[in-house]
Amino acid sequence: MKTLRIAAAAALLVLSAAGHAAAVDDFKALLDEHWEWTLSNSPLLASSLGDRRYNDRWEDQSLAAIERRHDETAEFLRRVYAIERASLPEAEQLNYELFRRQLQDDVDSHKFSGYLMPFFHRGGVQSLENVTTRLPLTSAQDYDDWLARMSKIDEVIEQHIDLAEAGRKRDIMAPQVLMQRVAPQLALQLVDSAEQSPFYRIFVDLPDAIPATEQERLQSEALAIIDKTVLPAYQKLARYFGDTYLPAARASIGQSALPNGSAWYEFLARSFTTTRMTPDEIHRLGLEEVKRIRGEMQQVIDELEFAGSFQEFLDFLRTDSQFYFDNPDDLYEAYLATSKRIDPELVKLFGVLPRMPYGVKPIPDSIAPDTTTAYYSRPAADGSRAGIYWVNLYKPEVRPKYEIEVLSVHEAMPGHHLQIALQQELGDMPQFRRFLGFTAFVEGWGLYSERLGYDLGLYEDPYSRFGQLTYDMWRAVRLVVDTGMHYRGWTRQQAIDFFKDNAAKTEHDIVNEIDRYIAMPGQALAYKIGQLKILRLRERAERRLGDKFDVRAFHDALLGGGALPLDILEQRMDAWLATQT
């Protein structure tokens, strides 16, 4: 009898193991299927990662396609829930939870119909030629693929008009103050000849590796497509935008003014911060941080023995010529020099550095006046394109020298490039984790990295130290003004004034920043929330480990799992800390 019980137990173990193996296989197959679905439905993402299979396509943004993708995403989510999480090994349980959250967020966001506001003042359909900055363009085939995309621009524009019209009829409209910025960007497409089109610029000087006869063919075809398709499509868009959409754009700026807007903003706050914090709680945290950082800024002012008030010191920084370059070339050289100075110092703080390099490039002229001081774009997965730290050279007289160090550590190294490139190079990890992320982690790391500048030999000048504090204050201000405008009824001018009263950024930058927050509600909350979590995790580790604390090991552990929601990041770092004591 005992032998039978043992045999039965053994059989159950075999069946259980087989069941676990089957669940793992099913889950991995689902992840692979969804990743392929993602790439096929997001051709620009695929191209930017170096996957050339969809290089001749745009994303289908028709209303029917958007509904189809929503239904398919909901089905993927149903299939995830059909897999028993407990039957997966620990590593796969983490993948399960991250995948589930990603899908759930996508499904939950659909009901708000944000896709019915398709125009974006910081780039988009009005400047599609800038897509080429994220594409591999080295061979004749690459240019042929781009020609194929160009030949379908009329379809892209038609879909944008359809979405905008559907939004107009449902009162889901973008703020007029932002749409007024789109109009002059769109006007850049309204040229008299194909040769003058922004779309022709990349065909003027083609790579030497392309034979001369092929270059002539590509140029001839480009001119024909621009003349036949691109220019008429943009003329149609300009008529619709100027005559119909812009006059109907809403006077309000806050998300709460839209249908179901307050609930929409509450969802965005949770999604971007990966917390359960309410907008009111975030607003209060922002006010506390502003007060704390203001005290640190005052210490620097006292050290400089500046005789005036806090506001007079900010005015001094905004207006004194010693803090600005008078031409874009010198500003660009300063960005390059700072980046080169940082790179050799990174081994002090990191045991693992990315293999992929990065470059520093000027933001395209067509969008520079309406966008922020800098941003980063990830490298291609196949190594065909480095990461890019894009810097704004428009109006160098409004771009302070004391911001260059802190901006560079955030956007390039050890900020976005280090974190994102490392994540792409992680080995045994599903593709969705290598290339997608959670804003609170990604931007929280970028803001945390700004403080690492002290360890890298930066901020030796008190004005640069004030620049670092200005950037920390900038992200604290975001918590206040973003929730203020989108949830508490603040006006745009209230937000601008609060920003000006507390940070030394120039008014041009402040206005651009406020308009960014209006256009991207909730996104700006992620930076400070993520930074504070990482700082608390580091303080906890330093307190428990004392002299045994190794900052390189801490950073490697923090970055070693890729971008994570903040609650899961805390669990990961607590588990790491348990192995260190």
Coordinates of C-alpha atoms in Angstrom, one line a residue, residues 40-548:
S40 CA 3.9 44.4 -37.4
N41 CA 1.4 47.0 -36.0
S42 CA 4.1 49.5 -35.2
P43 CA 6.3 49.7 -38.3
L44 CA 8.2 52.8 -37.1
L45 CA 9.1 51.1 -33.9
A46 CA 10.4 48.1 -35.8
S47 CA 12.4 50.3 -38.1
S48 CA 13.9 52.3 -35.3
L49 CA 15.0 49.1 -33.7
G50 CA 16.7 48.0 -36.9
D51 CA 14.1 45.5 -38.0
R52 CA 13.7 46.3 -41.7
R53 CA 10.7 44.0 -42.5
Y54 CA 8.2 46.8 -42.3
N55 CA 10.3 49.7 -43.6
D56 CA 7.8 50.5 -46.4
R57 CA 4.8 51.0 -44.1
W58 CA 3.2 53.4 -41.7
E59 CA 1.1 52.4 -38.7
D60 CA -2.5 52.1 -39.7
Q61 CA -4.3 54.8 -37.7
S62 CA -7.7 54.4 -39.1
L63 CA -10.5 54.2 -36.6
A64 CA -11.2 50.6 -37.7
A65 CA -7.6 49.7 -37.1
I66 CA -7.5 51.3 -33.7
E67 CA -10.6 49.4 -32.6
R68 CA -9.1 46.2 -34.0
R69 CA -5.9 46.6 -32.1
H70 CA -7.8 47.3 -28.9
D71 CA -9.8 44.1 -29.4
E72 CA -6.7 42.1 -30.1
T73 CA -5.0 43.6 -27.0
A74 CA -7.9 42.7 -24.9
E75 CA -7.7 39.1 -26.2
F76 CA -4.0 39.0 -25.4
L77 CA -4.8 40.1 -21.9
R78 CA -7.5 37.4 -21.6
R79 CA -4.9 34.8 -22.7
V80 CA -2.5 36.0 -20.0
Y81 CA -5.1 35.6 -17.3
A82 CA -5.8 32.1 -18.6
I83 CA -2.2 31.1 -17.6
E84 CA -1.9 30.4 -13.9
R85 CA 0.8 32.7 -12.6
A86 CA 1.7 30.4 -9.7
S87 CA 2.6 27.7 -12.2
L88 CA 5.5 29.7 -13.6
P89 CA 9.0 29.9 -12.1
E90 CA 10.0 33.1 -10.3
A91 CA 11.7 34.8 -13.2
E92 CA 8.7 34.1 -15.5
Q93 CA 6.3 35.4 -12.8
L94 CA 8.0 38.7 -13.0
N95 CA 7.7 38.7 -16.8
Y96 CA 4.0 37.7 -16.4
E97 CA 3.3 40.6 -14.1
L98 CA 5.0 43.2 -16.2
F99 CA 3.4 42.0 -19.4
R100 CA 0.0 41.9 -17.7
R101 CA 0.3 45.5 -16.4
Q102 CA 1.4 46.7 -19.8
L103 CA -1.6 45.1 -21.5
Q104 CA -4.0 46.2 -18.8
D105 CA -2.9 49.8 -19.1
D106 CA -3.4 49.7 -22.9
V107 CA -6.9 48.3 -22.5
D108 CA -7.9 50.7 -19.7
S109 CA -6.6 53.8 -21.6
H110 CA -8.7 53.0 -24.7
K111 CA -12.0 54.1 -23.2
F112 CA -10.7 57.7 -22.9
S113 CA -10.2 58.0 -26.7
G114 CA -7.0 60.0 -26.6
Y115 CA -6.3 58.9 -30.1
L116 CA -9.0 61.4 -31.2
M117 CA -6.5 64.2 -30.6
P118 CA -3.9 63.3 -33.2
F119 CA -2.0 66.6 -33.5
F120 CA 1.0 67.2 -31.4
H121 CA 2.9 70.5 -31.3
R122 CA 6.3 68.9 -30.6
G123 CA 6.3 66.9 -33.9
G124 CA 4.0 64.5 -35.7
V125 CA 2.1 64.5 -39.0
Q126 CA 3.2 68.0 -39.8
S127 CA 6.9 67.1 -39.9
L128 CA 7.0 63.4 -40.9
E129 CA 10.3 64.0 -42.7
N130 CA 12.0 63.9 -39.2
V131 CA 11.1 60.2 -39.0
T132 CA 14.3 59.7 -41.1
T133 CA 16.4 60.6 -38.1
R134 CA 15.4 57.3 -36.5
L135 CA 15.8 55.1 -39.6
P136 CA 18.8 53.2 -41.0
L137 CA 19.6 55.0 -44.3
T138 CA 22.7 53.4 -45.8
S139 CA 21.7 51.5 -48.9
A140 CA 19.6 52.1 -52.0
Q141 CA 17.0 49.7 -50.5
D142 CA 16.7 51.8 -47.4
Y143 CA 15.9 54.8 -49.6
D144 CA 13.5 52.8 -51.7
D145 CA 11.7 51.8 -48.5
W146 CA 11.5 55.5 -47.5
L147 CA 10.1 56.3 -51.0
A148 CA 7.5 53.7 -50.4
R149 CA 6.5 55.3 -47.2
M150 CA 6.5 58.8 -48.8
S151 CA 4.1 57.5 -51.4
K152 CA 1.6 56.7 -48.7
I153 CA 1.8 60.0 -46.8
D154 CA -1.6 61.0 -48.2
E155 CA -3.1 58.0 -46.5
V156 CA -1.5 59.0 -43.2
I157 CA -2.8 62.5 -43.4
E158 CA -6.3 61.4 -44.4
Q159 CA -6.3 59.2 -41.3
H160 CA -5.2 62.1 -39.1
I161 CA -8.0 64.2 -40.5
D162 CA -10.6 61.5 -39.8
L163 CA -9.4 61.1 -36.2
A164 CA -9.4 64.8 -35.7
E165 CA -12.9 65.1 -37.1
A166 CA -14.2 62.3 -34.9
G167 CA -12.7 64.1 -31.9
R168 CA -14.2 67.4 -32.9
K169 CA -17.7 65.9 -33.1
R170 CA -17.2 64.4 -29.6
D171 CA -15.6 67.5 -28.0
I172 CA -12.3 65.7 -27.5
M173 CA -10.2 68.5 -28.8
A174 CA -6.6 69.7 -28.2
P175 CA -6.1 73.2 -26.6
Q176 CA -6.0 76.0 -29.1
V177 CA -2.8 77.5 -27.5
L178 CA -1.0 74.3 -28.6
M179 CA -2.6 74.0 -32.0
Q180 CA -1.5 77.6 -32.7
R181 CA 2.1 76.2 -32.6
V182 CA 1.3 73.5 -35.1
A183 CA 0.2 75.9 -37.8
P184 CA 3.6 77.5 -38.6
Q185 CA 5.2 74.0 -38.5
L186 CA 2.7 72.8 -41.0
A187 CA 3.4 75.9 -43.2
L188 CA 7.0 74.7 -43.7
Q189 CA 5.5 71.9 -45.9
L190 CA 3.7 74.4 -48.2
V191 CA 6.5 75.0 -50.7
D192 CA 6.3 75.9 -54.3
S193 CA 8.4 73.1 -55.7
A194 CA 9.5 69.5 -54.7
E195 CA 13.1 70.6 -54.5
Q196 CA 12.2 73.0 -51.7
S197 CA 10.3 70.3 -49.7
P198 CA 11.8 69.2 -46.3
F199 CA 11.2 65.7 -47.6
Y200 CA 13.8 66.2 -50.3
R201 CA 16.7 67.1 -48.0
I202 CA 17.9 63.6 -47.4
F203 CA 18.1 63.0 -51.1
V204 CA 20.5 65.9 -51.8
D205 CA 23.6 64.2 -50.6
L206 CA 23.2 60.4 -50.8
P207 CA 25.8 58.0 -49.4
D208 CA 28.8 57.4 -51.6
A209 CA 28.2 53.7 -51.4
I210 CA 25.2 54.1 -53.6
P211 CA 26.2 54.2 -57.3
A212 CA 25.7 57.4 -59.2
T213 CA 23.0 56.0 -61.5
E214 CA 21.0 54.8 -58.5
Q215 CA 21.4 58.1 -56.8
E216 CA 19.9 59.8 -59.9
R217 CA 17.0 57.3 -59.9
L218 CA 16.3 57.8 -56.2
Q219 CA 16.3 61.6 -56.6
S220 CA 14.1 61.5 -59.6
E221 CA 11.6 59.3 -57.9
A222 CA 11.6 61.4 -54.7
L223 CA 10.8 64.5 -56.6
A224 CA 8.0 62.8 -58.4
I225 CA 6.4 61.4 -55.2
I226 CA 6.8 64.8 -53.4
D227 CA 5.2 66.6 -56.3
K228 CA 2.4 64.1 -56.9
T229 CA 1.6 62.9 -53.3
V230 CA 3.4 64.8 -50.5
L231 CA 2.7 68.4 -51.5
P232 CA -1.0 67.9 -52.3
A233 CA -1.6 65.9 -49.1
Y234 CA -0.1 68.7 -47.0
Q235 CA -2.0 71.3 -48.8
K236 CA -5.2 69.4 -47.9
L237 CA -4.1 69.1 -44.3
A238 CA -3.3 72.8 -44.1
R239 CA -6.8 73.7 -45.4
Y240 CA -8.5 71.4 -42.9
F241 CA -6.4 72.4 -40.0
G242 CA -6.6 76.1 -40.7
D243 CA -10.3 76.3 -41.7
T244 CA -11.9 73.7 -39.5
Y245 CA -9.7 72.3 -36.6
L246 CA -7.8 75.3 -35.3
P247 CA -10.9 77.5 -35.0
A248 CA -12.7 74.8 -33.1
A249 CA -9.8 73.9 -30.7
R250 CA -10.7 74.3 -27.1
A251 CA -9.9 77.4 -25.0
S252 CA -9.3 75.2 -21.9
I253 CA -6.0 73.6 -21.2
G254 CA -6.7 71.0 -18.4
Q255 CA -7.4 67.3 -18.9
S256 CA -10.4 67.7 -16.5
A257 CA -12.1 69.9 -19.1
L258 CA -12.5 66.9 -21.5
P259 CA -15.3 64.3 -21.3
N260 CA -14.5 62.1 -18.3
G261 CA -11.4 64.2 -17.9
S262 CA -10.8 64.0 -14.1
A263 CA -11.0 60.2 -14.2
W264 CA -8.8 60.3 -17.2
Y265 CA -6.1 62.3 -15.4
E266 CA -6.3 60.1 -12.3
F267 CA -5.6 57.1 -14.6
L268 CA -2.7 58.9 -16.2
A269 CA -1.2 59.8 -12.8
R270 CA -1.3 56.2 -11.7
S271 CA 0.0 54.9 -15.0
F272 CA 3.0 57.3 -15.3
T273 CA 4.0 57.1 -11.7
T274 CA 3.2 53.3 -11.3
T275 CA 1.8 54.2 -7.8
R276 CA -1.6 54.6 -6.3
M277 CA -1.0 58.3 -5.5
T278 CA -3.8 60.7 -6.2
P279 CA -3.3 64.0 -8.0
D280 CA -3.9 65.8 -4.8
E281 CA -1.3 63.8 -2.9
I282 CA 1.2 64.4 -5.8
H283 CA 0.4 68.2 -5.7
R284 CA 1.2 68.3 -1.9
L285 CA 4.4 66.3 -2.4
G286 CA 5.4 68.8 -5.1
L287 CA 4.9 71.8 -2.8
E288 CA 7.0 70.1 -0.1
E289 CA 9.8 69.4 -2.6
V290 CA 9.7 73.0 -3.9
K291 CA 10.1 74.3 -0.3
R292 CA 13.0 71.9 0.4
I293 CA 15.0 72.6 -2.8
R294 CA 14.3 76.4 -2.4
G295 CA 16.3 76.2 0.8
E296 CA 19.3 74.5 -0.8
M297 CA 19.2 77.1 -3.6
Q298 CA 19.3 79.9 -1.1
Q299 CA 22.4 78.4 0.4
V300 CA 24.2 78.7 -2.9
I301 CA 23.0 82.3 -3.3
D302 CA 24.4 83.1 0.2
E303 CA 27.7 81.4 -0.7
L304 CA 28.0 83.7 -3.8
E305 CA 27.3 86.7 -1.5
F306 CA 24.6 88.0 -3.8
A307 CA 23.0 91.0 -2.3
G308 CA 19.6 90.9 -3.8
S309 CA 16.5 88.7 -3.3
F310 CA 15.8 85.3 -4.7
Q311 CA 13.9 86.7 -7.6
E312 CA 16.6 89.2 -8.3
F313 CA 19.1 86.4 -8.5
L314 CA 17.0 84.4 -10.9
D315 CA 16.6 87.6 -13.1
F316 CA 20.4 88.0 -12.9
L317 CA 20.9 84.4 -14.2
R318 CA 18.3 84.9 -17.0
T319 CA 19.7 88.2 -18.2
D320 CA 23.5 88.4 -17.7
S321 CA 25.4 87.7 -20.9
Q322 CA 28.2 85.8 -19.0
F323 CA 25.9 82.8 -18.7
Y324 CA 25.1 82.5 -22.5
F325 CA 26.8 81.8 -25.7
D326 CA 26.1 84.2 -28.6
N327 CA 26.1 81.6 -31.3
P328 CA 24.9 78.0 -31.7
D329 CA 28.3 76.6 -32.7
D330 CA 29.9 77.4 -29.4
L331 CA 26.9 76.0 -27.5
Y332 CA 27.1 72.8 -29.5
E333 CA 30.8 72.5 -28.8
A334 CA 30.2 73.0 -25.1
Y335 CA 27.7 70.1 -25.1
L336 CA 30.3 67.9 -26.9
A337 CA 33.1 68.8 -24.5
T338 CA 31.0 68.1 -21.4
S339 CA 29.9 64.7 -22.7
K340 CA 33.5 63.7 -23.5
R341 CA 34.5 64.8 -20.0
I342 CA 31.9 62.7 -18.3
D343 CA 32.5 59.4 -20.1
P344 CA 35.9 58.4 -18.6
E345 CA 34.6 59.0 -15.0
L346 CA 31.7 56.4 -15.2
V347 CA 33.8 53.5 -14.1
K348 CA 33.7 55.0 -10.6
L349 CA 30.0 54.4 -10.3
F350 CA 29.2 51.4 -12.6
G351 CA 30.6 47.9 -12.9
V352 CA 28.7 47.4 -16.2
L353 CA 28.6 49.9 -19.0
P354 CA 26.8 49.6 -22.3
R355 CA 28.7 48.6 -25.4
M356 CA 26.6 50.8 -27.7
P357 CA 28.0 54.4 -28.1
Y358 CA 26.0 57.6 -28.4
G359 CA 26.4 60.8 -30.3
V360 CA 25.4 64.5 -29.8
K361 CA 23.3 66.1 -32.5
P362 CA 21.3 69.3 -32.9
I363 CA 17.5 69.1 -32.8
P364 CA 16.1 69.6 -36.3
D365 CA 15.3 73.3 -37.1
S366 CA 11.7 72.5 -38.0
I367 CA 10.8 71.6 -34.4
A368 CA 13.5 73.3 -32.4
P369 CA 11.6 76.5 -31.6
D370 CA 8.7 74.6 -30.1
T371 CA 10.4 71.8 -28.2
T372 CA 12.4 71.4 -25.1
T373 CA 16.1 72.0 -24.3
A374 CA 17.2 68.4 -25.2
Y375 CA 16.0 64.8 -25.5
Y376 CA 17.4 61.4 -26.2
S377 CA 16.6 58.7 -28.8
R378 CA 17.5 55.1 -28.3
P379 CA 20.0 53.2 -30.4
A380 CA 18.9 50.6 -33.0
A381 CA 18.8 47.1 -31.6
D382 CA 21.0 45.7 -34.4
G383 CA 23.7 48.3 -33.7
S384 CA 23.1 50.1 -37.0
R385 CA 22.5 53.4 -35.2
A386 CA 23.9 54.8 -32.0
G387 CA 21.9 56.5 -29.3
I388 CA 21.5 60.2 -29.9
Y389 CA 21.5 63.0 -27.3
W390 CA 19.6 65.8 -29.2
V391 CA 20.4 69.3 -28.1
N392 CA 18.5 72.5 -28.9
L393 CA 20.6 75.2 -30.5
Y394 CA 17.7 77.5 -31.3
K395 CA 18.3 80.9 -29.6
P396 CA 21.5 80.2 -27.7
E397 CA 20.9 83.3 -25.8
V398 CA 18.2 81.5 -23.8
R399 CA 20.2 78.4 -23.1
P400 CA 22.4 78.9 -20.0
K401 CA 25.9 77.5 -19.7
Y402 CA 25.1 76.4 -16.1
E403 CA 22.6 73.9 -17.4
I404 CA 24.9 72.0 -19.7
E405 CA 26.4 69.7 -17.2
V406 CA 23.2 68.7 -15.5
L407 CA 21.4 68.3 -18.8
S408 CA 24.1 66.1 -20.2
V409 CA 24.1 63.7 -17.3
H410 CA 20.4 63.3 -17.6
E411 CA 20.0 62.8 -21.3
A412 CA 23.2 60.9 -22.1
M413 CA 25.6 59.4 -19.5
P414 CA 24.9 58.2 -16.9
G415 CA 21.3 59.0 -17.6
H416 CA 19.1 57.8 -20.4
H417 CA 21.8 56.4 -22.7
L418 CA 23.4 54.3 -20.1
Q419 CA 20.1 52.9 -18.7
I420 CA 18.3 52.4 -22.1
A421 CA 21.3 50.9 -23.9
L422 CA 22.1 48.6 -21.0
Q423 CA 18.5 47.4 -21.0
Q424 CA 18.6 46.7 -24.7
E425 CA 21.8 44.6 -24.1
L426 CA 20.3 42.5 -21.4
G427 CA 20.6 38.8 -22.3
D428 CA 18.0 36.3 -21.2
M429 CA 15.0 38.6 -21.2
P430 CA 11.8 38.9 -23.3
Q431 CA 11.9 41.4 -26.1
F432 CA 9.1 43.6 -24.6
R433 CA 11.3 44.2 -21.5
R434 CA 14.4 45.0 -23.5
F435 CA 12.7 47.7 -25.6
L436 CA 9.7 49.0 -23.6
G437 CA 9.7 50.6 -20.2
F438 CA 7.9 52.4 -17.4
T439 CA 8.3 56.2 -17.4
A440 CA 8.7 56.5 -13.6
F441 CA 11.8 54.2 -13.7
V442 CA 13.3 55.6 -17.0
E443 CA 12.8 59.3 -16.1
G444 CA 13.4 58.7 -12.4
W445 CA 16.8 57.3 -13.2
G446 CA 17.5 60.3 -15.5
L447 CA 16.7 62.7 -12.6
Y448 CA 18.6 60.6 -10.1
S449 CA 21.6 60.6 -12.5
E450 CA 21.7 64.4 -12.2
R451 CA 22.9 64.0 -8.6
L452 CA 25.6 61.6 -9.7
G453 CA 27.3 64.6 -11.4
Y454 CA 28.9 65.4 -8.1
D455 CA 30.6 62.0 -8.1
L456 CA 31.7 62.6 -11.7
G457 CA 33.6 65.8 -10.9
L458 CA 30.9 68.1 -12.2
Y459 CA 29.2 71.1 -10.6
E460 CA 32.5 72.5 -9.2
D461 CA 31.3 76.0 -10.1
P462 CA 28.6 77.4 -7.8
Y463 CA 26.5 78.4 -10.8
S464 CA 26.6 74.9 -12.1
R465 CA 25.6 73.7 -8.7
F466 CA 22.7 76.1 -8.8
G467 CA 22.0 74.7 -12.3
Q468 CA 21.7 71.2 -10.8
L469 CA 19.3 72.5 -8.1
T470 CA 17.4 74.3 -10.8
Y471 CA 16.8 71.1 -12.6
D472 CA 15.8 69.3 -9.4
M473 CA 13.4 72.2 -8.7
W474 CA 12.1 72.1 -12.3
R475 CA 10.9 68.5 -11.7
A476 CA 9.4 69.4 -8.3
V477 CA 7.6 72.3 -10.0
R478 CA 6.2 69.8 -12.5
L479 CA 4.3 67.9 -9.7
V480 CA 2.6 71.2 -8.8
V481 CA 1.8 72.7 -12.2
D482 CA 0.8 69.5 -13.9
T483 CA -1.7 68.6 -11.2
G484 CA -2.6 72.2 -10.9
M485 CA -3.6 72.6 -14.6
H486 CA -5.1 69.2 -15.3
Y487 CA -6.9 68.6 -12.0
R488 CA -7.2 71.8 -9.9
G489 CA -8.3 74.4 -12.4
W490 CA -5.0 76.3 -12.8
T491 CA -4.6 78.6 -15.8
R492 CA -1.6 78.4 -18.1
Q493 CA -0.4 81.7 -16.8
Q494 CA -0.6 80.5 -13.2
A495 CA 1.6 77.6 -14.1
I496 CA 4.1 79.8 -15.9
D497 CA 4.3 82.2 -13.0
F498 CA 4.8 79.5 -10.4
F499 CA 7.6 78.0 -12.5
K500 CA 9.3 81.4 -13.0
D501 CA 9.0 82.2 -9.2
N502 CA 10.9 79.0 -8.3
A503 CA 13.4 78.1 -11.0
A504 CA 16.1 79.9 -13.0
K505 CA 15.1 78.5 -16.4
T506 CA 14.6 81.2 -19.0
E507 CA 11.0 82.3 -19.9
H508 CA 11.3 80.8 -23.4
D509 CA 12.1 77.4 -21.9
I510 CA 9.4 77.7 -19.2
V511 CA 6.7 78.5 -21.7
N512 CA 7.8 75.5 -23.8
E513 CA 7.8 73.3 -20.8
I514 CA 4.4 74.3 -19.6
D515 CA 3.0 73.7 -23.1
R516 CA 4.6 70.3 -23.0
Y517 CA 2.8 69.4 -19.8
I518 CA -0.5 70.6 -21.3
A519 CA 0.1 68.3 -24.3
M520 CA 1.2 65.3 -22.2
P521 CA -0.8 65.3 -19.0
G522 CA 0.7 63.1 -16.3
Q523 CA 3.9 62.3 -18.0
A524 CA 5.9 65.0 -16.1
L525 CA 4.9 63.5 -12.8
A526 CA 7.1 60.4 -13.3
Y527 CA 10.5 62.1 -12.9
K528 CA 10.4 63.3 -9.4
I529 CA 8.3 60.3 -8.1
G530 CA 10.8 57.9 -9.7
Q531 CA 13.8 59.8 -8.4
L532 CA 12.6 59.9 -4.9
K533 CA 12.0 56.2 -4.9
I534 CA 15.5 55.5 -6.1
L535 CA 17.0 57.9 -3.5
R536 CA 15.1 56.1 -0.7
L537 CA 16.3 52.7 -2.0
R538 CA 19.9 54.0 -2.0
E539 CA 19.5 55.5 1.5
R540 CA 18.1 52.3 2.8
A541 CA 21.1 50.3 1.4
E542 CA 23.6 52.7 2.7
R543 CA 22.1 52.7 6.1
R544 CA 22.0 48.9 6.4
L545 CA 25.3 48.1 4.7
G546 CA 27.4 51.0 6.2
D547 CA 31.0 50.7 5.1
K548 CA 30.1 47.6 3.0

